[in-house]
């Protein structure tokens, strides 16, 4: 890391990040689509018929599962409710075996030790993806295995292949490769597919420095500056390297037992169908604008607006062109909650419209809020004066702004990280996703290092600021599609029990 980069990051710690200007929460009244059975079926049929240049399931799975066992770690020092509950129901967990944990009665401290340390399973230092989540009559499945099963249900390519890109930490690669080797041949035979699995690392160049409480670079014992992975926002670099056009994103721990996966598969198909409908509608408008430009002797499919608009403004003032602009602006307003600022002239109007159309696309599932904390879907005001749909974390909402707090309280849905992305332009070329990141949407978090307090810099989140300048649609999905395992005790919920 250069001195200029270090100084720039220190300055970011000092001045912080600006608060986003919230217009309102996205709700079913405006901003979130609630689809009836007919619309769901239409979206699924559209998916079946649409042409797609490859599909890929993208699974963020970096990092150890230590947060999943936070309360169980605490029970090693002092008995607590979580440790007692773990012990009282240890035989209900897929990772239980008599050889490791013995027979009842189970002691809480001993169960915690056998679960977390090298005396037993050593789960305290392993990644979530390779932990045993679900027990079946003839096998025990890891979280990663359930993503294999899910993938064949809704992400098959025309040739019968299923592509999975899994983000991991380098130190865990051997564990992941072993977990794949144990299931891939059997699952390919059972489900009649061919899995193409790619393990990728978070780019080390995206690591950021840490600072102390006085905003000075945090120094380790050897005098070097402590750097840290900059959160899931760094994964936009990994997403940017995917060649397939249609990408489904879902966190490693958000899975359920196979008997309940039908609902998940249905709604993933709905989201993909809506994404492709949106893609083709936008492509149609871009083609129409390109034809107008090319009729004046300009190159079609030009992404450089200076190349696209060198002609006199007369053509853009044509009544038919302005009628097309009226239609597109109505589409942007009603479908994507994009209100454009008033243009200076007809040329600028077309310029503004085309810039908004020619962007990556995402369709995000949103779940009804049932008391879950944190951020969710909102309509915000952009720096250029337009509005857009955004996913905001709680840390991005100004607690001193009464309007922002009121919008948070009025929110009806939250973000389960269930999204589908279209990553190609209408001429077939790939977007450079790094061009659509808003660097002003990161945040600063409090951490510790060997007992010393520090502040960490988080890059704009993968589904937050990293996708800030995308065309976004929100669709309500049922709570049954959201089954995360944030703590080990979540594995006792019905979605994880057979």
Short mmCIF file of C-alpha atoms in Angstrom, two decimals:
data_model
loop_
_atom_site.label_atom_id
_atom_site.label_comp_id
_atom_site.label_asym_id
_atom_site.label_seq_id
_atom_site.Cartn_x
_atom_site.Cartn_y
_atom_site.Cartn_z
CA UNK A 1 0.00 0.00 0.00
CA UNK A 2 1.44 3.38 -1.00
CA UNK A 3 1.82 6.37 1.33
CA UNK A 4 -0.80 8.23 -0.71
CA UNK A 5 -3.29 5.38 -0.20
CA UNK A 6 -2.55 5.26 3.52
CA UNK A 7 -2.96 9.03 3.87
CA UNK A 8 -6.23 8.95 1.91
CA UNK A 9 -7.63 6.23 4.17
CA UNK A 10 -6.56 8.05 7.33
CA UNK A 11 -8.34 11.14 6.02
CA UNK A 12 -11.46 9.03 5.43
CA UNK A 13 -11.38 7.93 9.08
CA UNK A 14 -11.11 11.57 10.14
CA UNK A 15 -13.95 12.97 8.04
CA UNK A 16 -16.16 9.88 7.94
CA UNK A 17 -18.78 9.14 5.29
CA UNK A 18 -21.70 11.40 4.34
CA UNK A 19 -25.21 10.32 5.29
CA UNK A 20 -27.45 9.31 2.43
CA UNK A 21 -30.51 11.45 1.75
CA UNK A 22 -33.53 9.22 2.29
CA UNK A 23 -36.73 10.13 0.46
CA UNK A 24 -38.81 7.30 1.92
CA UNK A 25 -38.72 3.59 2.65
CA UNK A 26 -39.46 1.33 -0.31
CA UNK A 27 -42.83 -0.32 0.39
CA UNK A 28 -45.48 -2.24 -1.57
CA UNK A 29 -47.17 1.13 -2.20
CA UNK A 30 -44.04 2.38 -3.98
CA UNK A 31 -40.77 0.58 -4.53
CA UNK A 32 -41.51 -3.10 -3.81
CA UNK A 33 -43.41 -5.29 -6.25
CA UNK A 34 -45.81 -7.83 -4.76
CA UNK A 35 -46.49 -10.48 -7.41
CA UNK A 36 -49.64 -12.57 -7.60
CA UNK A 37 -49.64 -16.19 -8.79
CA UNK A 38 -50.20 -15.20 -12.42
CA UNK A 39 -47.23 -12.78 -12.37
CA UNK A 40 -45.05 -15.40 -10.73
CA UNK A 41 -45.91 -17.91 -13.45
CA UNK A 42 -45.26 -15.35 -16.19
CA UNK A 43 -41.83 -14.56 -14.75
CA UNK A 44 -40.92 -18.26 -14.63
CA UNK A 45 -42.04 -18.74 -18.25
CA UNK A 46 -40.02 -15.71 -19.32
CA UNK A 47 -36.94 -17.28 -17.72
CA UNK A 48 -37.51 -20.50 -19.67
CA UNK A 49 -37.77 -18.70 -23.01
CA UNK A 50 -35.19 -15.91 -22.64
CA UNK A 51 -31.72 -16.13 -24.13
CA UNK A 52 -28.95 -15.87 -21.55
CA UNK A 53 -25.19 -15.94 -22.01
CA UNK A 54 -24.63 -18.32 -19.09
CA UNK A 55 -25.75 -18.49 -15.46
CA UNK A 56 -23.67 -18.56 -12.28
CA UNK A 57 -24.46 -19.00 -8.58
CA UNK A 58 -22.25 -16.63 -6.55
CA UNK A 59 -21.83 -17.62 -2.89
CA UNK A 60 -19.94 -15.36 -0.45
CA UNK A 61 -18.35 -17.81 2.00
CA UNK A 62 -15.18 -16.10 3.22
CA UNK A 63 -14.12 -16.06 6.84
CA UNK A 64 -14.37 -18.35 9.84
CA UNK A 65 -17.62 -19.14 11.62
CA UNK A 66 -16.42 -17.70 14.94
CA UNK A 67 -19.36 -15.23 15.19
CA UNK A 68 -21.74 -18.18 14.85
CA UNK A 69 -20.33 -19.54 18.12
CA UNK A 70 -19.86 -16.29 20.06
CA UNK A 71 -22.14 -17.28 22.95
CA UNK A 72 -20.79 -20.83 23.00
CA UNK A 73 -17.23 -19.51 23.28
CA UNK A 74 -18.40 -17.40 26.22
CA UNK A 75 -19.84 -20.52 27.88
CA UNK A 76 -16.34 -22.03 28.05
CA UNK A 77 -15.50 -19.42 30.72
CA UNK A 78 -18.89 -19.12 32.40
CA UNK A 79 -22.05 -21.15 31.95
CA UNK A 80 -24.79 -19.36 30.00
CA UNK A 81 -28.19 -20.09 28.49
CA UNK A 82 -26.84 -20.76 24.99
CA UNK A 83 -24.29 -23.27 26.24
CA UNK A 84 -26.92 -25.07 28.32
CA UNK A 85 -29.34 -25.21 25.40
CA UNK A 86 -26.65 -26.56 23.10
CA UNK A 87 -25.85 -29.34 25.54
CA UNK A 88 -29.49 -30.22 26.27
CA UNK A 89 -30.22 -30.73 22.55
CA UNK A 90 -26.80 -31.69 21.20
CA UNK A 91 -28.11 -34.90 19.62
CA UNK A 92 -30.45 -32.86 17.38
CA UNK A 93 -27.54 -31.24 15.55
CA UNK A 94 -26.22 -32.74 12.32
CA UNK A 95 -22.65 -32.55 13.63
CA UNK A 96 -23.44 -34.70 16.68
CA UNK A 97 -21.83 -38.12 16.98
CA UNK A 98 -21.50 -40.35 19.98
CA UNK A 99 -17.80 -40.81 19.25
CA UNK A 100 -17.17 -37.07 19.69
CA UNK A 101 -19.70 -36.01 22.32
CA UNK A 102 -20.41 -39.24 24.17
CA UNK A 103 -23.76 -40.23 25.64
CA UNK A 104 -26.30 -38.33 27.75
CA UNK A 105 -26.23 -36.63 30.17
CA UNK A 106 -24.18 -33.96 28.40
CA UNK A 107 -22.24 -31.28 30.28
CA UNK A 108 -22.47 -27.80 28.75
CA UNK A 109 -18.80 -26.92 29.17
CA UNK A 110 -17.68 -30.25 27.73
CA UNK A 111 -20.02 -29.98 24.73
CA UNK A 112 -18.74 -26.49 23.97
CA UNK A 113 -15.14 -27.66 24.20
CA UNK A 114 -15.73 -30.69 21.94
CA UNK A 115 -17.55 -28.52 19.41
CA UNK A 116 -15.14 -25.59 19.23
CA UNK A 117 -11.63 -26.87 19.97
CA UNK A 118 -9.16 -29.41 18.63
CA UNK A 119 -10.38 -31.80 21.32
CA UNK A 120 -13.31 -32.44 19.00
CA UNK A 121 -14.62 -30.83 15.80
CA UNK A 122 -12.62 -27.55 15.98
CA UNK A 123 -15.63 -25.71 14.52
CA UNK A 124 -14.53 -22.47 16.17
CA UNK A 125 -11.84 -21.99 13.55
CA UNK A 126 -13.53 -23.45 10.46
CA UNK A 127 -15.64 -21.63 7.83
CA UNK A 128 -19.43 -21.97 7.84
CA UNK A 129 -19.46 -23.56 4.41
CA UNK A 130 -17.87 -26.83 5.58
CA UNK A 131 -19.85 -27.21 8.83
CA UNK A 132 -22.43 -29.98 9.03
CA UNK A 133 -25.83 -28.28 8.88
CA UNK A 134 -28.44 -30.94 8.03
CA UNK A 135 -28.88 -34.65 8.74
CA UNK A 136 -30.60 -36.97 6.25
CA UNK A 137 -31.26 -40.73 6.47
CA UNK A 138 -28.24 -41.56 4.30
CA UNK A 139 -25.97 -38.51 4.62
CA UNK A 140 -25.07 -35.38 6.53
CA UNK A 141 -24.85 -32.17 4.47
CA UNK A 142 -22.73 -29.09 4.90
CA UNK A 143 -23.97 -25.62 4.03
CA UNK A 144 -21.95 -25.82 0.81
CA UNK A 145 -23.60 -29.14 -0.10
CA UNK A 146 -27.05 -27.53 0.19
CA UNK A 147 -25.95 -24.83 -2.28
CA UNK A 148 -25.03 -27.62 -4.70
CA UNK A 149 -28.52 -29.08 -4.33
CA UNK A 150 -30.16 -25.65 -4.66
CA UNK A 151 -28.07 -24.81 -7.71
CA UNK A 152 -29.26 -27.76 -9.75
CA UNK A 153 -32.87 -26.80 -9.01
CA UNK A 154 -32.76 -23.31 -10.54
CA UNK A 155 -29.37 -22.47 -12.06
CA UNK A 156 -28.89 -25.08 -14.79
CA UNK A 157 -27.41 -23.88 -18.05
CA UNK A 158 -28.63 -25.12 -21.43
CA UNK A 159 -25.91 -27.79 -21.48
CA UNK A 160 -26.95 -29.17 -18.07
CA UNK A 161 -24.06 -27.58 -16.18
CA UNK A 162 -24.27 -25.63 -12.93
CA UNK A 163 -21.63 -22.96 -12.35
CA UNK A 164 -20.76 -22.00 -8.77
CA UNK A 165 -18.32 -19.27 -7.76
CA UNK A 166 -17.54 -19.45 -4.04
CA UNK A 167 -15.53 -16.74 -2.28
CA UNK A 168 -13.23 -18.23 0.37
CA UNK A 169 -10.17 -17.37 2.43
CA UNK A 170 -6.89 -18.95 1.21
CA UNK A 171 -6.34 -20.75 4.51
CA UNK A 172 -9.65 -22.60 4.09
CA UNK A 173 -9.23 -23.76 0.50
CA UNK A 174 -8.16 -27.29 1.41
CA UNK A 175 -11.24 -27.73 3.61
CA UNK A 176 -13.54 -26.52 0.82
CA UNK A 177 -11.92 -28.69 -1.84
CA UNK A 178 -12.23 -31.74 0.40
CA UNK A 179 -15.91 -30.93 1.05
CA UNK A 180 -16.57 -30.68 -2.70
CA UNK A 181 -14.69 -33.90 -3.49
CA UNK A 182 -16.91 -35.76 -1.01
CA UNK A 183 -20.16 -34.80 -2.75
CA UNK A 184 -19.59 -33.76 -6.37
CA UNK A 185 -19.50 -37.19 -8.10
CA UNK A 186 -22.53 -38.49 -6.19
CA UNK A 187 -24.58 -35.32 -6.71
CA UNK A 188 -23.75 -35.15 -10.42
CA UNK A 189 -25.07 -38.70 -10.80
CA UNK A 190 -28.10 -38.15 -8.54
CA UNK A 191 -29.27 -34.89 -10.14
CA UNK A 192 -27.99 -35.40 -13.69
CA UNK A 193 -25.82 -32.27 -13.83
CA UNK A 194 -22.19 -31.24 -14.21
CA UNK A 195 -20.90 -28.86 -11.54
CA UNK A 196 -18.23 -26.29 -12.42
CA UNK A 197 -16.89 -24.96 -9.12
CA UNK A 198 -14.58 -21.95 -8.86
CA UNK A 199 -13.03 -20.91 -5.55
CA UNK A 200 -11.90 -17.28 -5.50
CA UNK A 201 -10.19 -15.11 -2.88
CA UNK A 202 -11.00 -11.61 -1.78
CA UNK A 203 -8.41 -9.41 -3.52
CA UNK A 204 -5.67 -8.49 -1.01
CA UNK A 205 -5.28 -5.15 -2.78
CA UNK A 206 -8.68 -4.18 -1.37
CA UNK A 207 -7.50 -4.53 2.25
CA UNK A 208 -7.68 -1.30 4.24
CA UNK A 209 -5.65 0.01 7.17
CA UNK A 210 -6.90 0.17 10.74
CA UNK A 211 -6.48 3.21 12.98
CA UNK A 212 -6.47 3.76 16.72
CA UNK A 213 -9.06 5.85 18.55
CA UNK A 214 -7.09 9.01 17.68
CA UNK A 215 -7.25 8.17 13.94
CA UNK A 216 -3.57 7.31 13.72
CA UNK A 217 -2.47 4.22 11.77
CA UNK A 218 -2.73 1.20 14.09
CA UNK A 219 0.74 -0.31 14.59
CA UNK A 220 1.42 -3.97 15.31
CA UNK A 221 4.15 -5.18 17.65
CA UNK A 222 6.74 -5.10 14.86
CA UNK A 223 5.89 -1.50 13.99
CA UNK A 224 4.05 -2.31 10.76
CA UNK A 225 0.59 -0.93 10.01
CA UNK A 226 -2.29 -3.34 10.62
CA UNK A 227 -4.38 -3.99 7.50
CA UNK A 228 -7.69 -5.84 7.38
CA UNK A 229 -10.07 -7.29 4.76
CA UNK A 230 -12.46 -4.44 3.93
CA UNK A 231 -15.77 -6.27 4.33
CA UNK A 232 -17.95 -7.94 1.69
CA UNK A 233 -17.80 -4.81 -0.46
CA UNK A 234 -14.42 -6.01 -1.72
CA UNK A 235 -16.22 -8.91 -3.42
CA UNK A 236 -17.38 -6.59 -6.22
CA UNK A 237 -13.92 -7.31 -7.71
CA UNK A 238 -14.70 -11.04 -7.72
CA UNK A 239 -18.15 -10.49 -9.18
CA UNK A 240 -16.59 -8.34 -11.87
CA UNK A 241 -14.49 -11.30 -13.08
CA UNK A 242 -17.48 -13.57 -13.72
CA UNK A 243 -18.07 -14.24 -17.41
CA UNK A 244 -21.68 -15.44 -17.19
CA UNK A 245 -24.44 -12.92 -17.84
CA UNK A 246 -26.99 -13.93 -15.17
CA UNK A 247 -25.73 -14.26 -11.60
CA UNK A 248 -27.64 -15.31 -8.49
CA UNK A 249 -26.22 -14.16 -5.13
CA UNK A 250 -27.05 -15.80 -1.81
CA UNK A 251 -25.00 -16.05 1.40
CA UNK A 252 -23.45 -19.38 2.40
CA UNK A 253 -25.52 -19.75 5.58
CA UNK A 254 -28.94 -19.03 4.02
CA UNK A 255 -30.03 -22.58 3.19
CA UNK A 256 -32.68 -25.04 4.34
CA UNK A 257 -33.29 -28.78 4.18
CA UNK A 258 -34.07 -30.14 0.71
CA UNK A 259 -37.74 -30.84 1.46
CA UNK A 260 -38.27 -27.07 1.89
CA UNK A 261 -36.16 -25.90 -1.04
CA UNK A 262 -39.04 -25.87 -3.52
CA UNK A 263 -40.16 -22.44 -2.36
CA UNK A 264 -36.61 -21.09 -2.64
CA UNK A 265 -36.22 -22.49 -6.17
CA UNK A 266 -39.57 -21.04 -7.28
CA UNK A 267 -38.75 -17.56 -6.09
CA UNK A 268 -35.24 -17.63 -7.48
CA UNK A 269 -36.79 -18.42 -10.87
CA UNK A 270 -39.25 -15.55 -10.37
CA UNK A 271 -36.42 -13.13 -9.58
CA UNK A 272 -34.43 -14.32 -12.60
CA UNK A 273 -37.47 -13.99 -14.87
CA UNK A 274 -38.15 -10.45 -13.63
CA UNK A 275 -34.46 -9.56 -14.13
CA UNK A 276 -34.56 -10.77 -17.73
CA UNK A 277 -37.86 -8.99 -18.39
CA UNK A 278 -36.26 -5.80 -17.08
CA UNK A 279 -33.11 -6.42 -19.11
CA UNK A 280 -35.01 -6.85 -22.35
CA UNK A 281 -37.21 -3.81 -21.75
CA UNK A 282 -34.13 -1.67 -21.14
CA UNK A 283 -32.31 -3.18 -24.11
CA UNK A 284 -35.27 -2.33 -26.32
CA UNK A 285 -35.10 1.33 -25.30
CA UNK A 286 -31.33 1.45 -25.80
CA UNK A 287 -31.65 -0.08 -29.27
CA UNK A 288 -34.28 2.53 -30.14
CA UNK A 289 -32.01 5.36 -29.02
CA UNK A 290 -29.08 3.82 -30.87
CA UNK A 291 -31.09 3.72 -34.08
CA UNK A 292 -31.79 7.43 -33.78
CA UNK A 293 -28.10 8.12 -33.22
CA UNK A 294 -26.97 5.84 -36.05
CA UNK A 295 -29.43 7.47 -38.47
CA UNK A 296 -27.29 10.60 -38.09
CA UNK A 297 -24.15 8.70 -39.01
CA UNK A 298 -22.97 7.82 -35.50
CA UNK A 299 -21.75 4.44 -34.34
CA UNK A 300 -24.46 2.36 -32.63
CA UNK A 301 -23.80 0.85 -29.19
CA UNK A 302 -21.42 3.62 -28.18
CA UNK A 303 -21.06 3.78 -24.38
CA UNK A 304 -19.16 7.06 -24.62
CA UNK A 305 -21.82 9.74 -24.48
CA UNK A 306 -19.50 12.24 -26.13
CA UNK A 307 -19.31 9.91 -29.14
CA UNK A 308 -23.03 9.26 -29.06
CA UNK A 309 -24.11 12.92 -28.94
CA UNK A 310 -21.82 14.88 -31.30
CA UNK A 311 -24.63 15.93 -33.64
CA UNK A 312 -26.71 19.07 -33.51
CA UNK A 313 -29.51 18.94 -30.95
CA UNK A 314 -32.19 19.19 -33.63
CA UNK A 315 -32.69 15.43 -33.92
CA UNK A 316 -33.27 15.07 -30.17
CA UNK A 317 -35.98 17.75 -30.29
CA UNK A 318 -37.99 15.75 -32.84
CA UNK A 319 -41.53 15.10 -31.46
CA UNK A 320 -41.19 11.33 -31.98
CA UNK A 321 -37.93 11.26 -30.05
CA UNK A 322 -39.45 13.30 -27.24
CA UNK A 323 -42.46 10.95 -27.17
CA UNK A 324 -40.02 8.05 -26.74
CA UNK A 325 -38.36 9.98 -23.92
CA UNK A 326 -41.76 10.45 -22.27
CA UNK A 327 -42.32 6.69 -22.40
CA UNK A 328 -38.87 5.85 -21.02
CA UNK A 329 -39.12 8.38 -18.20
CA UNK A 330 -42.52 6.94 -17.22
CA UNK A 331 -40.96 3.45 -17.21
CA UNK A 332 -38.05 4.60 -15.04
CA UNK A 333 -40.42 6.33 -12.64
CA UNK A 334 -42.99 3.55 -12.24
CA UNK A 335 -40.75 0.47 -12.47
CA UNK A 336 -37.49 1.64 -10.85
CA UNK A 337 -38.51 4.71 -8.79
CA UNK A 338 -36.08 6.86 -10.78
CA UNK A 339 -37.08 10.51 -10.97
CA UNK A 340 -34.77 12.45 -13.26
CA UNK A 341 -33.85 16.11 -12.72
CA UNK A 342 -35.17 18.65 -15.20
CA UNK A 343 -32.83 18.87 -18.22
CA UNK A 344 -31.51 22.08 -19.76
CA UNK A 345 -32.43 21.02 -23.28
CA UNK A 346 -33.63 18.06 -25.37
CA UNK A 347 -30.16 16.68 -25.90
CA UNK A 348 -29.44 16.65 -22.18
CA UNK A 349 -32.76 14.92 -21.60
CA UNK A 350 -31.76 12.04 -23.88
CA UNK A 351 -28.28 12.06 -22.36
CA UNK A 352 -29.69 11.68 -18.83
CA UNK A 353 -32.08 8.93 -19.90
CA UNK A 354 -29.47 6.93 -21.76
CA UNK A 355 -27.02 7.12 -18.87
CA UNK A 356 -29.62 5.69 -16.49
CA UNK A 357 -30.60 2.89 -18.88
CA UNK A 358 -27.06 1.73 -19.70
CA UNK A 359 -26.19 0.23 -16.31
CA UNK A 360 -25.95 -3.22 -14.66
CA UNK A 361 -29.28 -4.65 -13.48
CA UNK A 362 -30.24 -6.27 -10.20
CA UNK A 363 -33.54 -7.63 -8.92
CA UNK A 364 -33.52 -8.07 -5.14
CA UNK A 365 -35.85 -10.18 -3.05
CA UNK A 366 -37.22 -8.40 0.03
CA UNK A 367 -38.83 -10.07 3.05
CA UNK A 368 -41.61 -8.66 5.22
CA UNK A 369 -40.13 -7.14 8.36
CA UNK A 370 -40.94 -9.29 11.37
CA UNK A 371 -38.78 -7.47 13.88
CA UNK A 372 -35.41 -8.04 12.20
CA UNK A 373 -32.88 -5.25 12.98
CA UNK A 374 -30.74 -3.40 10.48
CA UNK A 375 -31.28 -1.80 7.11
CA UNK A 376 -33.37 -2.61 4.10
CA UNK A 377 -34.90 -1.10 0.95
CA UNK A 378 -35.21 2.68 0.59
CA UNK A 379 -35.70 5.38 -2.03
CA UNK A 380 -32.84 7.89 -1.84
CA UNK A 381 -31.84 11.16 -3.46
CA UNK A 382 -28.65 10.91 -5.52
CA UNK A 383 -25.93 13.53 -5.94
CA UNK A 384 -27.10 14.21 -9.52
CA UNK A 385 -30.59 15.10 -8.26
CA UNK A 386 -32.24 11.87 -9.37
CA UNK A 387 -33.83 9.28 -7.09
CA UNK A 388 -33.07 5.56 -6.92
CA UNK A 389 -33.78 2.34 -5.04
CA UNK A 390 -31.01 1.40 -2.59
CA UNK A 391 -30.34 -1.17 0.12
CA UNK A 392 -29.10 0.63 3.23
CA UNK A 393 -27.55 -0.74 6.40
CA UNK A 394 -28.48 0.72 9.76
CA UNK A 395 -25.00 2.32 9.99
CA UNK A 396 -25.77 4.40 6.88
CA UNK A 397 -28.88 6.01 8.39
CA UNK A 398 -28.34 9.25 10.32
CA UNK A 399 -29.77 8.80 13.84
CA UNK A 400 -29.87 12.60 14.26
CA UNK A 401 -32.10 13.10 11.20
CA UNK A 402 -35.78 12.86 12.24
CA UNK A 403 -36.84 12.20 8.65
CA UNK A 404 -34.35 9.34 8.23
CA UNK A 405 -35.35 7.80 11.58
CA UNK A 406 -39.02 8.06 10.64
CA UNK A 407 -38.31 6.37 7.29
CA UNK A 408 -36.51 3.54 9.09
CA UNK A 409 -39.45 3.05 11.46
CA UNK A 410 -41.91 3.08 8.56
CA UNK A 411 -39.98 0.41 6.64
CA UNK A 412 -42.03 -2.69 5.87
CA UNK A 413 -39.30 -5.02 4.57
CA UNK A 414 -35.68 -6.01 5.17
CA UNK A 415 -32.87 -7.25 2.97
CA UNK A 416 -32.24 -11.04 3.10
CA UNK A 417 -29.39 -10.88 0.54
CA UNK A 418 -31.29 -12.67 -2.22
CA UNK A 419 -30.55 -11.04 -5.55
CA UNK A 420 -30.16 -11.71 -9.26
CA UNK A 421 -27.86 -9.64 -11.49
CA UNK A 422 -27.54 -9.08 -15.25
CA UNK A 423 -23.94 -8.14 -16.02
CA UNK A 424 -23.87 -7.46 -19.78
CA UNK A 425 -24.71 -4.52 -22.02
CA UNK A 426 -27.18 -4.66 -24.87
CA UNK A 427 -24.34 -5.24 -27.35
CA UNK A 428 -23.18 -8.31 -25.41
CA UNK A 429 -20.10 -6.73 -23.82
CA UNK A 430 -19.47 -6.95 -20.09
CA UNK A 431 -19.98 -4.01 -17.76
CA UNK A 432 -16.99 -2.92 -15.71
CA UNK A 433 -18.77 -3.11 -12.37
CA UNK A 434 -16.12 -1.02 -10.65
CA UNK A 435 -17.41 2.02 -12.56
CA UNK A 436 -20.76 1.78 -10.73
CA UNK A 437 -19.48 1.80 -7.14
CA UNK A 438 -20.18 4.81 -4.91
CA UNK A 439 -17.01 5.23 -2.78
CA UNK A 440 -18.89 7.58 -0.45
CA UNK A 441 -21.09 4.76 0.92
CA UNK A 442 -18.64 2.81 3.07
CA UNK A 443 -18.70 2.93 6.85
CA UNK A 444 -16.40 2.76 9.88
CA UNK A 445 -16.74 -0.01 12.47
CA UNK A 446 -15.22 -0.63 15.91
CA UNK A 447 -13.02 -3.73 16.30
CA UNK A 448 -10.17 -4.95 18.49
CA UNK A 449 -6.74 -6.50 17.97
CA UNK A 450 -5.15 -8.47 20.79
CA UNK A 451 -7.29 -6.59 23.28
CA UNK A 452 -6.54 -3.16 21.84
CA UNK A 453 -9.40 -1.06 20.49
CA UNK A 454 -9.27 0.02 16.84
CA UNK A 455 -11.40 1.40 14.02
CA UNK A 456 -11.81 -0.47 10.74
CA UNK A 457 -12.73 0.86 7.30
CA UNK A 458 -15.44 -1.10 5.47
CA UNK A 459 -15.67 -0.65 1.70
CA UNK A 460 -19.10 0.04 0.17
CA UNK A 461 -21.03 -3.20 0.71
CA UNK A 462 -21.50 -5.65 -2.16
CA UNK A 463 -25.27 -5.12 -2.29
CA UNK A 464 -25.10 -1.57 -0.87
CA UNK A 465 -22.67 1.04 -2.22
CA UNK A 466 -20.89 -1.37 -4.56
CA UNK A 467 -24.15 -1.61 -6.54
CA UNK A 468 -25.22 1.96 -5.89
CA UNK A 469 -25.31 3.01 -9.55
CA UNK A 470 -27.22 -0.05 -10.83
CA UNK A 471 -30.76 -0.29 -12.15
CA UNK A 472 -32.63 -1.85 -9.22
CA UNK A 473 -35.97 -3.57 -8.74
CA UNK A 474 -37.29 -4.88 -5.40
CA UNK A 475 -39.66 -7.89 -5.28
CA UNK A 476 -41.34 -9.26 -2.16
CA UNK A 477 -40.36 -12.87 -1.43
CA UNK A 478 -41.83 -15.08 1.32
CA UNK A 479 -40.10 -15.45 4.70
CA UNK A 480 -39.74 -19.18 3.95
CA UNK A 481 -36.90 -18.30 1.55
CA UNK A 482 -34.86 -16.73 4.36
CA UNK A 483 -33.26 -19.29 6.68
CA UNK A 484 -29.89 -17.91 7.82
CA UNK A 485 -27.73 -19.58 10.45
CA UNK A 486 -26.35 -16.63 12.39
CA UNK A 487 -25.84 -18.66 15.60
CA UNK A 488 -25.41 -22.40 16.02
CA UNK A 489 -28.78 -22.58 17.80
CA UNK A 490 -30.50 -21.48 14.57
CA UNK A 491 -29.85 -25.03 13.36
CA UNK A 492 -32.61 -26.14 15.72
CA UNK A 493 -35.22 -24.26 13.68
CA UNK A 494 -37.62 -26.29 11.49
CA UNK A 495 -35.90 -25.19 8.25
CA UNK A 496 -32.77 -27.06 9.38
CA UNK A 497 -34.36 -30.17 10.90
CA UNK A 498 -35.58 -33.26 9.05
#
